[in-house]
Tab-separated table of C-alpha atoms in Angstrom:
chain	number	residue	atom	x	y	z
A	1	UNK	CA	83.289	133.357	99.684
A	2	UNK	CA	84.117	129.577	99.391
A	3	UNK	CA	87.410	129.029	97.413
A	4	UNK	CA	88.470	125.150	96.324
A	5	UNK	CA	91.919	124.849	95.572
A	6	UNK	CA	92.844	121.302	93.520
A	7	UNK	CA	96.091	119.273	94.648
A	8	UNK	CA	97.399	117.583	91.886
A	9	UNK	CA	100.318	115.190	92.033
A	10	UNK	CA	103.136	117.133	92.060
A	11	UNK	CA	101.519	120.459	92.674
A	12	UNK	CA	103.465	122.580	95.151
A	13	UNK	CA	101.308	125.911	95.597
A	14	UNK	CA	98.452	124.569	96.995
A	15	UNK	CA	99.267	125.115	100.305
A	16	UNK	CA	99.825	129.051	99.401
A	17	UNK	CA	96.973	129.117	97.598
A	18	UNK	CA	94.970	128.205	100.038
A	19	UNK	CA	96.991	130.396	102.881
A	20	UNK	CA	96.081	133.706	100.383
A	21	UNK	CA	92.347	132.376	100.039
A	22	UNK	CA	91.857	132.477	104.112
A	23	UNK	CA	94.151	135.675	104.599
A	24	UNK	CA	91.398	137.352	102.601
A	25	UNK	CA	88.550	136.112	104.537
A	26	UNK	CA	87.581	133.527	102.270
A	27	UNK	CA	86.517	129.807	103.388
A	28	UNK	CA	88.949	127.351	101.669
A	29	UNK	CA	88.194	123.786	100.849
A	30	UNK	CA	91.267	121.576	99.721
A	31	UNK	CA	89.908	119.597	96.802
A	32	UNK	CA	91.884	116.357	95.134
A	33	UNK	CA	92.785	115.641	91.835
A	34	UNK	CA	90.696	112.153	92.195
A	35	UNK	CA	87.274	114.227	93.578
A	36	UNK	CA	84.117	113.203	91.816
A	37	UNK	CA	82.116	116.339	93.144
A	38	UNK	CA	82.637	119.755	94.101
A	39	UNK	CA	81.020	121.303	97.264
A	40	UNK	CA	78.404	123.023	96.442
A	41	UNK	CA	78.518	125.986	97.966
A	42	UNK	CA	81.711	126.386	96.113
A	43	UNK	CA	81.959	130.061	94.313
A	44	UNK	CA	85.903	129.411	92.573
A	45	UNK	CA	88.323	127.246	92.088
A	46	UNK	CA	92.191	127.573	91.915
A	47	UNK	CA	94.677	125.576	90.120
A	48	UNK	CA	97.620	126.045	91.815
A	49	UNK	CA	101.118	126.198	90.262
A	50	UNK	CA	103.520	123.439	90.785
A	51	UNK	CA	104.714	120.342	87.847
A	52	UNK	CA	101.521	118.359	88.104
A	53	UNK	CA	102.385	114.567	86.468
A	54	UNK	CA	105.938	115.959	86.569
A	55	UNK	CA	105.130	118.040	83.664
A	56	UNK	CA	105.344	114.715	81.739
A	57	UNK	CA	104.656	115.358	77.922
A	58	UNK	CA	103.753	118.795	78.020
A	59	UNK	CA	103.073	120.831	81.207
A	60	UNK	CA	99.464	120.291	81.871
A	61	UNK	CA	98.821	117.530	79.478
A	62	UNK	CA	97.951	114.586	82.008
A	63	UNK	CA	96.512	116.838	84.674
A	64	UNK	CA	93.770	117.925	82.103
A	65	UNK	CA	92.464	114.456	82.417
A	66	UNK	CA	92.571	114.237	85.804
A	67	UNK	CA	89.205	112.868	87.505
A	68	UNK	CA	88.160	116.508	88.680
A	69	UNK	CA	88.726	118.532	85.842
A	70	UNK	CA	85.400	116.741	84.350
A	71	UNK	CA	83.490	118.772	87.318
A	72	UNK	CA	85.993	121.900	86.731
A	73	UNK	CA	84.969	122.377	82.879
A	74	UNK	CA	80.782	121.906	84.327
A	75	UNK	CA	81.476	124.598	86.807
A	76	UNK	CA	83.150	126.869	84.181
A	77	UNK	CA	80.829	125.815	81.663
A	78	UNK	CA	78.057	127.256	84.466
A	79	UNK	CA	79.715	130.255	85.502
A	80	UNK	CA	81.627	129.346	88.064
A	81	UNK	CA	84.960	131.384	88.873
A	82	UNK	CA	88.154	129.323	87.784
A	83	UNK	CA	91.694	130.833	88.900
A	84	UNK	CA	94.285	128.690	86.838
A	85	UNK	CA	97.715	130.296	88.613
A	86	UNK	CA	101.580	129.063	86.477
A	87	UNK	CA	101.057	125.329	86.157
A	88	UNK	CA	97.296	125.733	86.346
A	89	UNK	CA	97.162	128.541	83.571
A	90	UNK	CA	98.869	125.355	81.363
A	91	UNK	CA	95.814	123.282	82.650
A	92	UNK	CA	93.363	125.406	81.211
A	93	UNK	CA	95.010	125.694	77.850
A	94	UNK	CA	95.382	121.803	77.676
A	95	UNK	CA	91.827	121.435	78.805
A	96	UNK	CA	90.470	123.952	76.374
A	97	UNK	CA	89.116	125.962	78.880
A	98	UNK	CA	91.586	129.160	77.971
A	99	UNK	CA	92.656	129.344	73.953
A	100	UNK	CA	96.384	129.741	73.183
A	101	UNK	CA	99.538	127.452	74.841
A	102	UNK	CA	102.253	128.108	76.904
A	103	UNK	CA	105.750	126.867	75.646
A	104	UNK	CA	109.452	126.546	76.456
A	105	UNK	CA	110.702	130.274	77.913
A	106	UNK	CA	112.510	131.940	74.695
A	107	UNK	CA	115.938	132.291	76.348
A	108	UNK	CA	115.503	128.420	77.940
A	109	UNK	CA	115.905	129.712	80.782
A	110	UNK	CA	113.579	129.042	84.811
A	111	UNK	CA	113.141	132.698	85.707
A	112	UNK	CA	112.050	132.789	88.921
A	113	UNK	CA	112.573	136.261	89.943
A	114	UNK	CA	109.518	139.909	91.062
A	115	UNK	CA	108.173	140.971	87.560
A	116	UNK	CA	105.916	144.139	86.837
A	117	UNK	CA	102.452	143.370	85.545
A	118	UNK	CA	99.770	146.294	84.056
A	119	UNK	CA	96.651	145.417	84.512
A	120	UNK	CA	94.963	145.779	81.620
A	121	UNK	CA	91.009	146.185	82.672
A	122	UNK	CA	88.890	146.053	85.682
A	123	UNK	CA	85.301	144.876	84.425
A	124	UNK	CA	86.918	141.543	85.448
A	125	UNK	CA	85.825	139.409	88.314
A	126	UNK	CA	89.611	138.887	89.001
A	127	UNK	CA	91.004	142.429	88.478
A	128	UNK	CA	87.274	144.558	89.647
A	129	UNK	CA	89.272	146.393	92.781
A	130	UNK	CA	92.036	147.307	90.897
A	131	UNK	CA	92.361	150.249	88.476
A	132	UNK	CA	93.402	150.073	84.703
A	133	UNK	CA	96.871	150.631	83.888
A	134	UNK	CA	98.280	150.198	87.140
A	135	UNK	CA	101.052	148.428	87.513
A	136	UNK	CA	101.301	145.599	90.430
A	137	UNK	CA	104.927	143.536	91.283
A	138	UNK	CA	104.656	139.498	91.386
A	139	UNK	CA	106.963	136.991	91.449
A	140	UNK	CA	106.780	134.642	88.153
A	141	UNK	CA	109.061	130.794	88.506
A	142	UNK	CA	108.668	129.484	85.317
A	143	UNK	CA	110.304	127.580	82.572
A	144	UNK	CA	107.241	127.039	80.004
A	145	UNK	CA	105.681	130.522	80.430
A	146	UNK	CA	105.962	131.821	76.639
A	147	UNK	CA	102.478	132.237	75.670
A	148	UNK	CA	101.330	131.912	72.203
A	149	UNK	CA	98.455	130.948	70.079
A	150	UNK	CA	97.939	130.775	65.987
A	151	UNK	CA	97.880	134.155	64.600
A	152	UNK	CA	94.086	134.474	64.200
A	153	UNK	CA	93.729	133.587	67.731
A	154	UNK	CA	95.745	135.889	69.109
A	155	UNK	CA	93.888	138.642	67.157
A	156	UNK	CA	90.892	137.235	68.545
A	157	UNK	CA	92.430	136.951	71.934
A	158	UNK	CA	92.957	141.188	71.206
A	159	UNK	CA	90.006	141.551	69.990
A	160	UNK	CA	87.352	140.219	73.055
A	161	UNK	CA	90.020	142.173	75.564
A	162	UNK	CA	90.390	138.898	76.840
A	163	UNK	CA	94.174	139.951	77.782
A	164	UNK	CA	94.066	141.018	81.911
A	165	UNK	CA	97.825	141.345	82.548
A	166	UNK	CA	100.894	142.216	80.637
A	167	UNK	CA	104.272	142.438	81.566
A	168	UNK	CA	105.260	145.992	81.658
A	169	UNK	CA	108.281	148.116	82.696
A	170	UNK	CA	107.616	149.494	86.363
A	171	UNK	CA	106.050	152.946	84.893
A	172	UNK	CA	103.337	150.353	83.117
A	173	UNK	CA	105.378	150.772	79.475
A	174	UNK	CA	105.029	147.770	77.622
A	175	UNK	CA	108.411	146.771	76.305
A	176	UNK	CA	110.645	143.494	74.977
A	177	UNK	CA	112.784	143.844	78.072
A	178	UNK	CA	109.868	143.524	80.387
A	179	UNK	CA	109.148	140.428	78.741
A	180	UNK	CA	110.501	137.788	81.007
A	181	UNK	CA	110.039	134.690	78.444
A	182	UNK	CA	108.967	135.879	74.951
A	183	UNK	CA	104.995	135.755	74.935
A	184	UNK	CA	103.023	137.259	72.197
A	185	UNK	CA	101.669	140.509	73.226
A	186	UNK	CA	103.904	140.509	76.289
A	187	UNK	CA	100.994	138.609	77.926
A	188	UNK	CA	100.952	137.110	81.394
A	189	UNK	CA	97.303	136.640	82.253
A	190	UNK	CA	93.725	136.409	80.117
A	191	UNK	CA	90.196	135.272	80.300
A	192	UNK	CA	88.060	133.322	78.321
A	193	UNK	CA	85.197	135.454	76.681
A	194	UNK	CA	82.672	134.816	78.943
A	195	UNK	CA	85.388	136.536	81.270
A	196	UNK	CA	84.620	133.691	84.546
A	197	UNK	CA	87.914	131.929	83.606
A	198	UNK	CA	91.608	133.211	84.347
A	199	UNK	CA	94.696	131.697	84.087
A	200	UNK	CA	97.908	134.084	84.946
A	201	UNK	CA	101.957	132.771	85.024
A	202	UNK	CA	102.873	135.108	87.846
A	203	UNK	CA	102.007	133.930	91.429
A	204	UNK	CA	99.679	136.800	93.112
A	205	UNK	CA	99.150	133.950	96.251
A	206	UNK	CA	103.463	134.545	96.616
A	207	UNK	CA	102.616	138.124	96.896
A	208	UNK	CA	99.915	138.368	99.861
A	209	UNK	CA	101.670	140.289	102.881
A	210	UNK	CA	104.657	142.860	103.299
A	211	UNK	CA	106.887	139.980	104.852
A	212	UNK	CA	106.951	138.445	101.193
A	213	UNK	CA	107.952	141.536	99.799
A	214	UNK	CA	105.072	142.397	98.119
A	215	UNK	CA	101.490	142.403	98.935
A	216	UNK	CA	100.371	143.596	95.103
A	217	UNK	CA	98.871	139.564	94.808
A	218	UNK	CA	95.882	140.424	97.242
A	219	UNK	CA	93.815	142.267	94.644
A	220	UNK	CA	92.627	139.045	92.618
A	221	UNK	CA	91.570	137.785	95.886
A	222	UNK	CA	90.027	140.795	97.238
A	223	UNK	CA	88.434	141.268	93.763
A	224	UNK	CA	87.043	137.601	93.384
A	225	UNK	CA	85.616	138.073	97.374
A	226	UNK	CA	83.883	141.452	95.784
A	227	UNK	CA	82.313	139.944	93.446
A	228	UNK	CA	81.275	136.783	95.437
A	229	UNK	CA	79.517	139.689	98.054
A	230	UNK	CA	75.891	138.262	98.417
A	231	UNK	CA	73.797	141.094	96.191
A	232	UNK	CA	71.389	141.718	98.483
A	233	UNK	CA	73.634	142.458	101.339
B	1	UNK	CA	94.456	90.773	65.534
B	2	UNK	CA	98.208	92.247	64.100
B	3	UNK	CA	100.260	93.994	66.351
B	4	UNK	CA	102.384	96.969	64.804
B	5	UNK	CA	104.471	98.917	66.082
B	6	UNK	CA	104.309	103.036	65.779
B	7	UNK	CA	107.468	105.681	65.476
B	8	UNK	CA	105.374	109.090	66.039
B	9	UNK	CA	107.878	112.008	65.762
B	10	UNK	CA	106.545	115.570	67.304
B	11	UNK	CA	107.501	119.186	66.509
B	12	UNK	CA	106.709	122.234	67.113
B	13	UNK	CA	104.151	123.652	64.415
B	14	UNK	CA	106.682	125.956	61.804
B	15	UNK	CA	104.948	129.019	62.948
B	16	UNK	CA	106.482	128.825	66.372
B	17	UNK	CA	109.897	130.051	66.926
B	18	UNK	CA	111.808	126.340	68.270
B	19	UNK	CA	114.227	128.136	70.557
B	20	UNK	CA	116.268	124.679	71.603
B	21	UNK	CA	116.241	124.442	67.797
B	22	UNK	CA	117.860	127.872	67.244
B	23	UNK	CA	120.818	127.163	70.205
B	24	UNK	CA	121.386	123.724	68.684
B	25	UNK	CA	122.147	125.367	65.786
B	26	UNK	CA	124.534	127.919	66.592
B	27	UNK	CA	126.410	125.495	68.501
B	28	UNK	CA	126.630	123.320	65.329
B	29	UNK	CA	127.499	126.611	63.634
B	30	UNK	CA	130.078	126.918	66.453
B	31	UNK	CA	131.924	123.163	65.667
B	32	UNK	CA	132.674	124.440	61.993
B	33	UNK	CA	129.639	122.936	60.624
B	34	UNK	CA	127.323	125.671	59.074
B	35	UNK	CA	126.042	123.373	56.435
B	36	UNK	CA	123.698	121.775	59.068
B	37	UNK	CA	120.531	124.408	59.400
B	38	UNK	CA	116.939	124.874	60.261
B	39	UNK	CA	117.358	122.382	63.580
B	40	UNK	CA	114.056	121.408	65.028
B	41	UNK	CA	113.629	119.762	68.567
B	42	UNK	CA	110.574	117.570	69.157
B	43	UNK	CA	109.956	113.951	70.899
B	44	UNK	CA	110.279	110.911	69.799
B	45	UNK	CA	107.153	108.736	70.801
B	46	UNK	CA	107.436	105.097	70.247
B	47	UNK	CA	104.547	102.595	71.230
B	48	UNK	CA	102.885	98.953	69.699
B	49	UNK	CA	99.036	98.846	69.076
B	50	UNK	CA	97.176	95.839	68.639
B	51	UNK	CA	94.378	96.246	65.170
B	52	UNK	CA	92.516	93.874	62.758
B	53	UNK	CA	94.653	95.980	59.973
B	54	UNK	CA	97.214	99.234	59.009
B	55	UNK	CA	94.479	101.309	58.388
B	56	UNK	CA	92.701	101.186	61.830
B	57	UNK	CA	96.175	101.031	63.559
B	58	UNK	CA	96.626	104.718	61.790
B	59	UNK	CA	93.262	105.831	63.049
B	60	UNK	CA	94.140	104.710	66.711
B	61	UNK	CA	97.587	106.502	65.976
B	62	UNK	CA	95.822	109.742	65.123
B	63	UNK	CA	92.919	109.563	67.699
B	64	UNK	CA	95.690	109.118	70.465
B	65	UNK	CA	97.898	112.199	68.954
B	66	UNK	CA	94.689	114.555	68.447
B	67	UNK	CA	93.264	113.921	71.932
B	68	UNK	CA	96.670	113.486	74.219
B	69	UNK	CA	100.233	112.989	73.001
B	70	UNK	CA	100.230	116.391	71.043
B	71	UNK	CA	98.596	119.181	71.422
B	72	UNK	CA	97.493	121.000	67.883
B	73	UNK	CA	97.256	124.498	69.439
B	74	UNK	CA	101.643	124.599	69.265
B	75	UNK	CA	102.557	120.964	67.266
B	76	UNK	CA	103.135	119.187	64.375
B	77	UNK	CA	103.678	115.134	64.139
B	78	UNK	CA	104.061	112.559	61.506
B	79	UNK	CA	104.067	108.861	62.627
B	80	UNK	CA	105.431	105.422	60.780
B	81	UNK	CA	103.731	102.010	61.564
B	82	UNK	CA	104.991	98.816	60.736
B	83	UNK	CA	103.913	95.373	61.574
B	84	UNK	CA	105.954	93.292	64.438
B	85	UNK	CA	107.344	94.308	67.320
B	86	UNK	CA	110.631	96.216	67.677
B	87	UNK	CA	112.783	94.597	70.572
């Protein structure tokens, strides 16, 4: 599978992003925030985390106008796979491309510390290896992570099962406490409806091997690889 | 050609809970001052734009709100024009 992960300025995941994409077999192509094409064998494309622009305005804001994310809403818009992880889950909401926003963490507070995430379904591109209602660990470094959206969005959000991940208790119970920066829902990750689009504040690409602490990240990869598998193989 | 100048004030939209405006509060609350309520935090946004008249100066004020200094989805803003620059 051929994974393109976008440098912004001021992005600082990339470089994991892109370590996770070829630890999972995957060909990488770094890909630059002033690109005027894509490759085109490309099958998805990650926004990595980081404080693209310097998070100038509102986190997200500038980036979404960023030369490339013209050819990142055509590849969405055409079914392409787009992985928006922290910063680039704020991208997506700016651009549209995901409903809802993500605002100031409820206690003020960075957290930057292993959450526990229940994944929520697994007729997902992102999630298809992994079963629903288990519960993965992931480390989330955030200060704008609450998510939230009008109230007849968020029903609507509900409604399509757009929601993938939710921060749960370690036994998958959904509670406030598990909530590590007051989002609706206790939501971490969703989809658009057509389901090819994810953005998700925890960082699965900081959660690839043992020596991390946690290898629970490597199912989005190992899912996205799955369903990249050429069908007549 | 009239050059104005804009004051456009942002908030967040009254649905969402302003958290910065809550802890302002209880720290006013805090200096023996609970007469002052209901803080809200936003940004203030202050920039001149060049237009035959006031009318079209609003419209470029709103365009450039709508499409990149707010975003609708989670704020509010109100704006104030006047003609000359500020120094």
């Amino acid at each position: 599978m051929n994974i393109g992960v976008v440098t912004f300025p001021g992005s600082n995941c990339d470089a994991d992003a892109r370590y996770a994409s070829a630890l999972t077999g995957n060909t990488v192509h770094a890909l630059w925030h002033k690109d005027t094409s894509l490759p085109s064998s490309l099958d998805v494309i990650i926004l990595p985390g980081g404080f693209s622009y310097g998070d100038y305005l509102r986190t997200g804001a500038i980036a979404r106008f960023s030369t490339i994310m013209e050819e990142v809403v055509k590849f969405a818009n055409g079914g392409g796979y787009v992985f928006g992880i922290c910063n680039g889950f704020q991208i997506l909401c700016e651009s549209g491309l995901l409903p809802g926003a993500l605002i100031r963490n409820e206690n003020l507070s960075f957290v930057c510390k292993d959450v526990h995430l229940r994944i929520e379904k697994n007729d997902s591109p992102f999630t298809n290896v992994a079963q629903v209602g288990s519960v993965v660990r992931i480390p989330v470094a955030h200060g704008e992570g609450r998510f939230t959206a009008p109230a007849e969005v968020l029903a609507s959000i509900e409604d399509n099962n757009q929601v993938l991940y939710r921060y749960s208790m370690p036994d998958g119970i959904i509670t406030p406490e598990a909530n590590p920066n007051g989002s609706l829902n206790n939501i971490a990750g969703i989809t658009n409806i057509a389901g090819n689009v994810m953005g998700l504040m925890p960082h699965p690409e900081r959660a690839c091997e043992p020596l991390l602490g946690s290898s629970d990240g490597l199912h989005v990869f190992h899912s996205l690889a799955q369903q990249c598998k050429p069908k007549f193989a | 050609m009239k050059t104005y100048t804009a004051h456009i004030a942002v908030t967040l939209r009254r649905a969402i809970l302003d958290v910065q405006g809550k802890a302002i509060e209880h720290a006013l609350h805090s200096l023996h001052m609970p007469g002052l309520t209901n803080v809200r935090i936003g940004k203030h946004i202050e920039l001149h734009v060049q237009a035959q008249d006031e009318e079209s100066a609003s419209s470029m004020i709103r365009e450039a709100c709508d499409k990149l200094l707010t975003n609708p989805v989670m704020e509010d803003y109100t704006f104030t024009l006047h003609e000359g620059v500020t120094a």
